[in-house]
CSV table of C-alpha atoms and ligand atoms in Angstrom, one decimal:
chain,number,residue,atom,x,y,z
L,1,MET,CA,129.3,211.6,109.8
L,2,ASN,CA,127.2,213.8,111.9
L,3,GLN,CA,126.6,213.4,115.6
L,4,ILE,CA,124.2,215.6,117.4
L,5,PHE,CA,123.9,215.5,121.2
L,6,ILE,CA,120.8,216.7,122.8
L,7,ALA,CA,121.8,217.4,126.3
L,8,ASN,CA,121.0,219.1,129.6
L,9,PRO,CA,120.8,217.3,132.9
L,10,LYS,CA,117.6,219.2,133.8
L,11,GLY,CA,114.7,216.8,133.4
L,12,GLY,CA,111.7,217.9,131.4
L,13,CYS,CA,113.6,220.6,129.3
L,14,GLY,CA,112.8,218.8,126.1
L,15,LYS,CA,115.7,216.5,125.3
L,16,THR,CA,113.6,213.6,124.2
L,17,THR,CA,111.2,215.8,122.3
L,18,ILE,CA,114.0,217.5,120.3
L,19,ALA,CA,116.0,214.3,119.8
L,20,THR,CA,113.0,212.4,118.4
L,21,GLN,CA,111.8,215.4,116.3
L,22,LEU,CA,115.3,215.7,114.8
L,23,ALA,CA,115.5,211.9,114.1
L,24,GLY,CA,112.1,212.1,112.4
L,25,TYR,CA,113.2,215.1,110.3
L,26,PHE,CA,116.4,213.5,109.0
L,27,ALA,CA,114.6,210.1,108.4
L,28,ASN,CA,112.1,212.0,106.2
L,29,GLN,CA,115.1,213.5,104.4
L,30,GLY,CA,116.1,210.0,103.5
L,31,ARG,CA,119.1,209.9,105.8
L,32,GLY,CA,120.1,206.8,107.7
L,33,VAL,CA,119.4,207.8,111.2
L,34,LEU,CA,120.6,206.2,114.4
L,35,LEU,CA,118.9,207.4,117.6
L,36,VAL,CA,120.9,206.7,120.7
L,37,ASP,CA,118.8,206.6,123.9
L,38,HIS,CA,121.2,207.2,126.8
L,39,ASP,CA,118.4,207.8,129.3
L,40,ALA,CA,117.5,205.1,131.8
L,41,GLN,CA,113.8,206.2,131.4
L,42,ARG,CA,113.9,205.0,127.8
L,43,SER,CA,111.5,207.6,126.5
L,44,SER,CA,113.0,207.7,123.1
L,45,SER,CA,113.0,203.9,122.9
L,46,ASP,CA,109.3,203.8,123.9
L,47,TRP,CA,108.5,206.5,121.3
L,48,LEU,CA,110.3,204.6,118.5
L,49,GLY,CA,108.6,201.4,119.6
L,50,SER,CA,105.2,203.0,118.8
L,51,ARG,CA,106.4,204.4,115.5
L,52,PRO,CA,104.2,203.1,112.6
L,53,ALA,CA,106.0,200.8,110.2
L,54,VAL,CA,105.0,203.0,107.2
L,55,CYS,CA,107.0,206.0,108.6
L,56,ALA,CA,110.5,206.8,107.5
L,57,PRO,CA,112.7,204.4,109.4
L,58,ILE,CA,114.9,205.2,112.3
L,59,ASN,CA,117.4,202.8,114.0
L,60,LEU,CA,117.8,202.7,117.7
L,61,VAL,CA,120.5,202.0,120.1
L,62,ALA,CA,119.3,201.8,123.7
L,63,SER,CA,122.6,202.7,125.2
L,64,SER,CA,124.0,201.8,128.4
L,65,VAL,CA,127.2,203.7,129.2
L,66,ASP,CA,129.6,202.1,126.8
L,67,VAL,CA,127.6,201.2,123.8
L,68,PRO,CA,129.5,201.0,120.5
L,69,VAL,CA,127.7,203.9,118.8
L,70,ASP,CA,128.9,203.9,115.3
L,71,ASP,CA,128.6,200.7,113.3
L,72,GLY,CA,129.0,202.7,110.0
L,73,SER,CA,125.4,202.2,108.7
L,74,ALA,CA,124.1,205.6,109.8
L,75,ASP,CA,125.0,209.0,108.4
L,76,THR,CA,123.3,210.9,111.2
L,77,ILE,CA,123.4,210.0,114.8
L,78,VAL,CA,121.2,211.7,117.3
L,79,HIS,CA,122.0,211.2,121.0
L,80,ASP,CA,119.2,211.7,123.6
L,81,MET,CA,121.4,212.3,126.6
L,82,PRO,CA,120.7,211.2,130.1
L,83,ALA,CA,120.0,213.4,133.1
L,84,ALA,CA,123.5,212.7,134.4
L,85,TRP,CA,126.0,213.6,131.8
L,86,ASP,CA,129.1,211.5,132.5
L,87,MET,CA,131.8,213.9,131.3
L,88,ASP,CA,134.5,211.2,130.9
L,89,HIS,CA,132.2,209.1,128.8
L,90,VAL,CA,131.1,211.9,126.6
L,91,ALA,CA,134.7,212.9,126.0
L,92,ASP,CA,135.1,209.4,124.6
L,93,ILE,CA,132.2,209.6,122.1
L,94,ILE,CA,132.2,213.2,121.1
L,95,ARG,CA,134.3,214.1,118.1
L,96,ASP,CA,135.5,217.1,116.2
L,97,GLY,CA,132.7,218.4,114.1
L,98,ASP,CA,129.9,217.1,116.4
L,99,LYS,CA,127.1,219.4,117.6
L,100,VAL,CA,125.5,219.8,121.0
L,101,LEU,CA,122.0,221.3,121.3
L,102,ILE,CA,121.0,222.3,124.8
L,103,PRO,CA,117.2,222.7,125.3
L,104,VAL,CA,116.4,225.1,128.0
L,105,LEU,CA,113.1,226.3,129.5
L,106,SER,CA,112.6,229.9,130.6
L,107,SER,CA,112.3,229.4,134.4
L,108,PRO,CA,114.7,230.5,137.1
L,109,THR,CA,115.5,226.9,138.1
L,110,ASP,CA,116.0,225.8,134.5
L,111,ILE,CA,118.3,228.8,133.7
L,112,LYS,CA,120.4,228.1,136.8
L,113,ALA,CA,120.6,224.3,136.0
L,114,CYS,CA,121.6,225.2,132.4
L,115,LEU,CA,124.4,227.5,133.7
L,116,ARG,CA,125.8,224.8,135.9
L,117,PHE,CA,125.7,222.4,133.0
L,118,VAL,CA,127.5,224.8,130.6
L,119,MET,CA,130.1,225.5,133.3
L,120,GLY,CA,130.6,221.8,133.7
L,121,LEU,CA,131.1,221.5,129.9
L,122,TYR,CA,133.8,224.2,130.0
L,123,ARG,CA,135.5,222.4,132.9
L,124,SER,CA,135.4,219.0,131.2
L,125,GLY,CA,137.6,220.3,128.3
L,126,VAL,CA,134.9,219.2,125.8
L,127,MET,CA,134.7,222.8,124.6
L,128,GLU,CA,138.3,222.7,123.5
L,129,SER,CA,137.5,220.3,120.7
L,130,ASN,CA,136.1,221.6,117.5
L,131,ILE,CA,132.4,221.1,118.4
L,132,SER,CA,129.5,223.5,118.0
L,133,ILE,CA,127.2,224.2,120.9
L,134,GLY,CA,123.9,226.0,120.7
L,135,LEU,CA,120.9,226.5,122.9
L,136,VAL,CA,117.2,226.0,122.0
L,137,ALA,CA,114.7,227.9,124.1
L,138,ASN,CA,111.9,225.3,124.5
L,139,ARG,CA,108.2,225.8,125.3
L,140,SER,CA,108.9,229.4,125.0
L,141,ARG,CA,106.3,232.1,125.7
L,142,MET,CA,108.0,235.1,124.3
L,143,LYS,CA,105.9,237.7,126.1
L,144,THR,CA,106.9,236.5,129.5
L,145,ARG,CA,109.4,238.1,131.8
L,146,TYR,CA,111.4,234.9,132.1
L,147,PHE,CA,111.8,234.6,128.4
L,148,GLN,CA,113.6,238.0,128.6
L,149,VAL,CA,115.7,236.7,131.5
L,150,LEU,CA,116.6,233.6,129.4
L,151,LEU,CA,117.7,235.8,126.5
L,152,GLU,CA,119.9,237.9,128.8
L,153,PHE,CA,121.4,234.7,130.2
L,154,VAL,CA,122.1,233.3,126.8
L,155,GLY,CA,123.7,236.6,125.7
L,156,ARG,CA,126.2,236.4,128.6
L,157,LEU,CA,127.1,232.8,127.8
L,158,GLU,CA,128.3,233.7,124.3
L,159,LEU,CA,126.6,230.6,122.9
L,160,PRO,CA,124.1,231.0,120.1
L,161,LEU,CA,120.4,230.8,120.8
L,162,VAL,CA,119.7,228.7,117.7
L,163,ALA,CA,115.9,228.7,117.9
L,164,SER,CA,112.9,229.1,120.1
L,165,LEU,CA,110.2,226.4,120.0
L,166,ARG,CA,106.8,227.3,121.2
L,167,ASP,CA,104.7,225.3,123.7
L,168,THR,CA,102.3,223.3,121.7
L,169,GLN,CA,100.3,220.0,122.0
L,170,ASN,CA,101.4,219.3,118.4
L,171,TYR,CA,104.6,217.7,119.9
L,172,VAL,CA,102.8,215.8,122.6
L,173,LYS,CA,100.1,214.4,120.3
L,174,ALA,CA,102.6,213.4,117.6
L,175,MET,CA,104.9,211.7,120.1
L,176,ASP,CA,102.0,209.8,121.5
L,177,ARG,CA,101.7,208.1,118.1
L,178,GLY,CA,105.4,207.5,117.4
L,179,LEU,CA,105.4,210.5,115.1
L,180,THR,CA,107.1,213.8,114.7
L,181,ILE,CA,105.7,217.0,113.3
L,182,PHE,CA,107.7,216.1,110.2
L,183,ASP,CA,105.6,213.1,109.6
L,184,LEU,CA,102.4,215.1,109.6
L,185,PRO,CA,100.7,217.0,106.8
L,186,PRO,CA,102.7,220.3,106.6
L,187,SER,CA,99.5,222.4,106.7
L,188,ARG,CA,98.7,221.2,110.2
L,189,VAL,CA,102.1,222.0,111.7
L,190,ALA,CA,103.4,224.8,109.5
L,191,ALA,CA,104.1,227.2,112.4
L,192,ASP,CA,106.2,224.7,114.2
L,193,VAL,CA,108.0,223.4,111.1
L,194,GLU,CA,109.0,227.0,110.5
L,195,GLN,CA,110.5,227.3,114.0
L,196,TRP,CA,112.8,224.4,113.3
L,197,GLN,CA,114.4,226.0,110.2
L,198,PRO,CA,117.1,227.9,112.1
L,199,ILE,CA,118.0,224.6,113.8
L,200,PHE,CA,118.5,222.9,110.4
L,201,GLU,CA,120.4,225.9,109.1
L,202,TRP,CA,122.7,225.9,112.1
L,203,LEU,CA,123.3,222.2,111.8
L,204,GLN,CA,124.2,222.6,108.2
L,205,ALA,CA,126.3,225.7,108.7
L,206,THR,CA,128.4,223.9,111.3
L,207,GLU,CA,128.7,220.7,109.2
L,208,HIS,CA,132.3,219.9,108.4
R,1,LIG,N1,107.7,222.6,122.9
R,1,LIG,C1,106.9,221.8,123.7
R,1,LIG,N2,105.5,222.0,123.7
R,1,LIG,C2,104.7,221.3,124.5
R,1,LIG,N3,105.2,220.3,125.3
R,1,LIG,C3,106.5,220.0,125.3
R,1,LIG,C4,107.4,220.7,124.5
R,1,LIG,N4,108.6,220.2,124.7
R,1,LIG,C5,108.5,219.2,125.6
R,1,LIG,N5,107.2,219.1,125.9
R,1,LIG,C6,106.7,218.1,126.9
R,1,LIG,O1,107.4,218.3,128.2
R,1,LIG,C7,107.6,217.1,128.8
R,1,LIG,C8,109.1,216.9,129.0
R,1,LIG,O2,109.8,216.9,127.7
R,1,LIG,P1,110.9,215.8,127.4
R,1,LIG,O3,111.3,216.0,125.9
R,1,LIG,O4,110.5,214.4,127.8
R,1,LIG,O5,112.1,216.3,128.3
R,1,LIG,P2,113.4,215.6,128.8
R,1,LIG,O6,113.7,214.5,127.8
R,1,LIG,O7,114.5,216.6,128.8
R,1,LIG,O8,113.2,215.1,130.2
R,1,LIG,C9,107.0,216.0,127.9
R,1,LIG,O9,105.7,215.7,128.4
R,1,LIG,C10,106.9,216.7,126.5
R,1,LIG,O10,105.8,216.2,125.8
R,2,LIG,MG1,114.0,212.4,128.1
């Protein structure tokens, strides 16, 4: 059983985008996917509500704090985490072998917020369990100075930068229709699908 947490208290960093894309990817791989929407804004739930019935199915739990997450029917659980990460609650649902992906934008405020979050994770004791944590640079514009600042920041954290995803309307348009780039004709989204490969490799490499 795989649990993947997409987390970072900073709003707008890409949690829902990455959580829904991952759910769509695994659903297209034929996995039983459970998407757990922890956010009060219910963006993942809205997205799934607009997903066409012909698409690879995804199950949803619109979670309040203490939802029973694992009913045994899913083999991949993707958690779209809320802005406020309740460390005590997370310590209850996170298990050895789970993965945490932290989307981060390359702006000074986002980098600072990410640092605070990672420090909170260390303090919570979550890092002492056998979980894998990686960062995903989202909406990245590699030529900008702040992308370099982000790279330096990640280097100091000693956490892997798993992937960089570019800023593209492909995600926005797909999400508007309840889709992911993995539901679209590959020729239209090849550049983006390629950027996801290191994420899949990292998830697989850290699978127990
Ligand atoms: N790689 C990307 N390229 C373009 N737009 C993006 C990308 N990632 C996220 N967005 C957009 O940024 C906004 C915030 O993303 P979202 O996933 O909702 O963040 P969060 O769930 O962390 O608040 C949304 O409008 C989303 O469509
Ligand atoms: Mg969200």
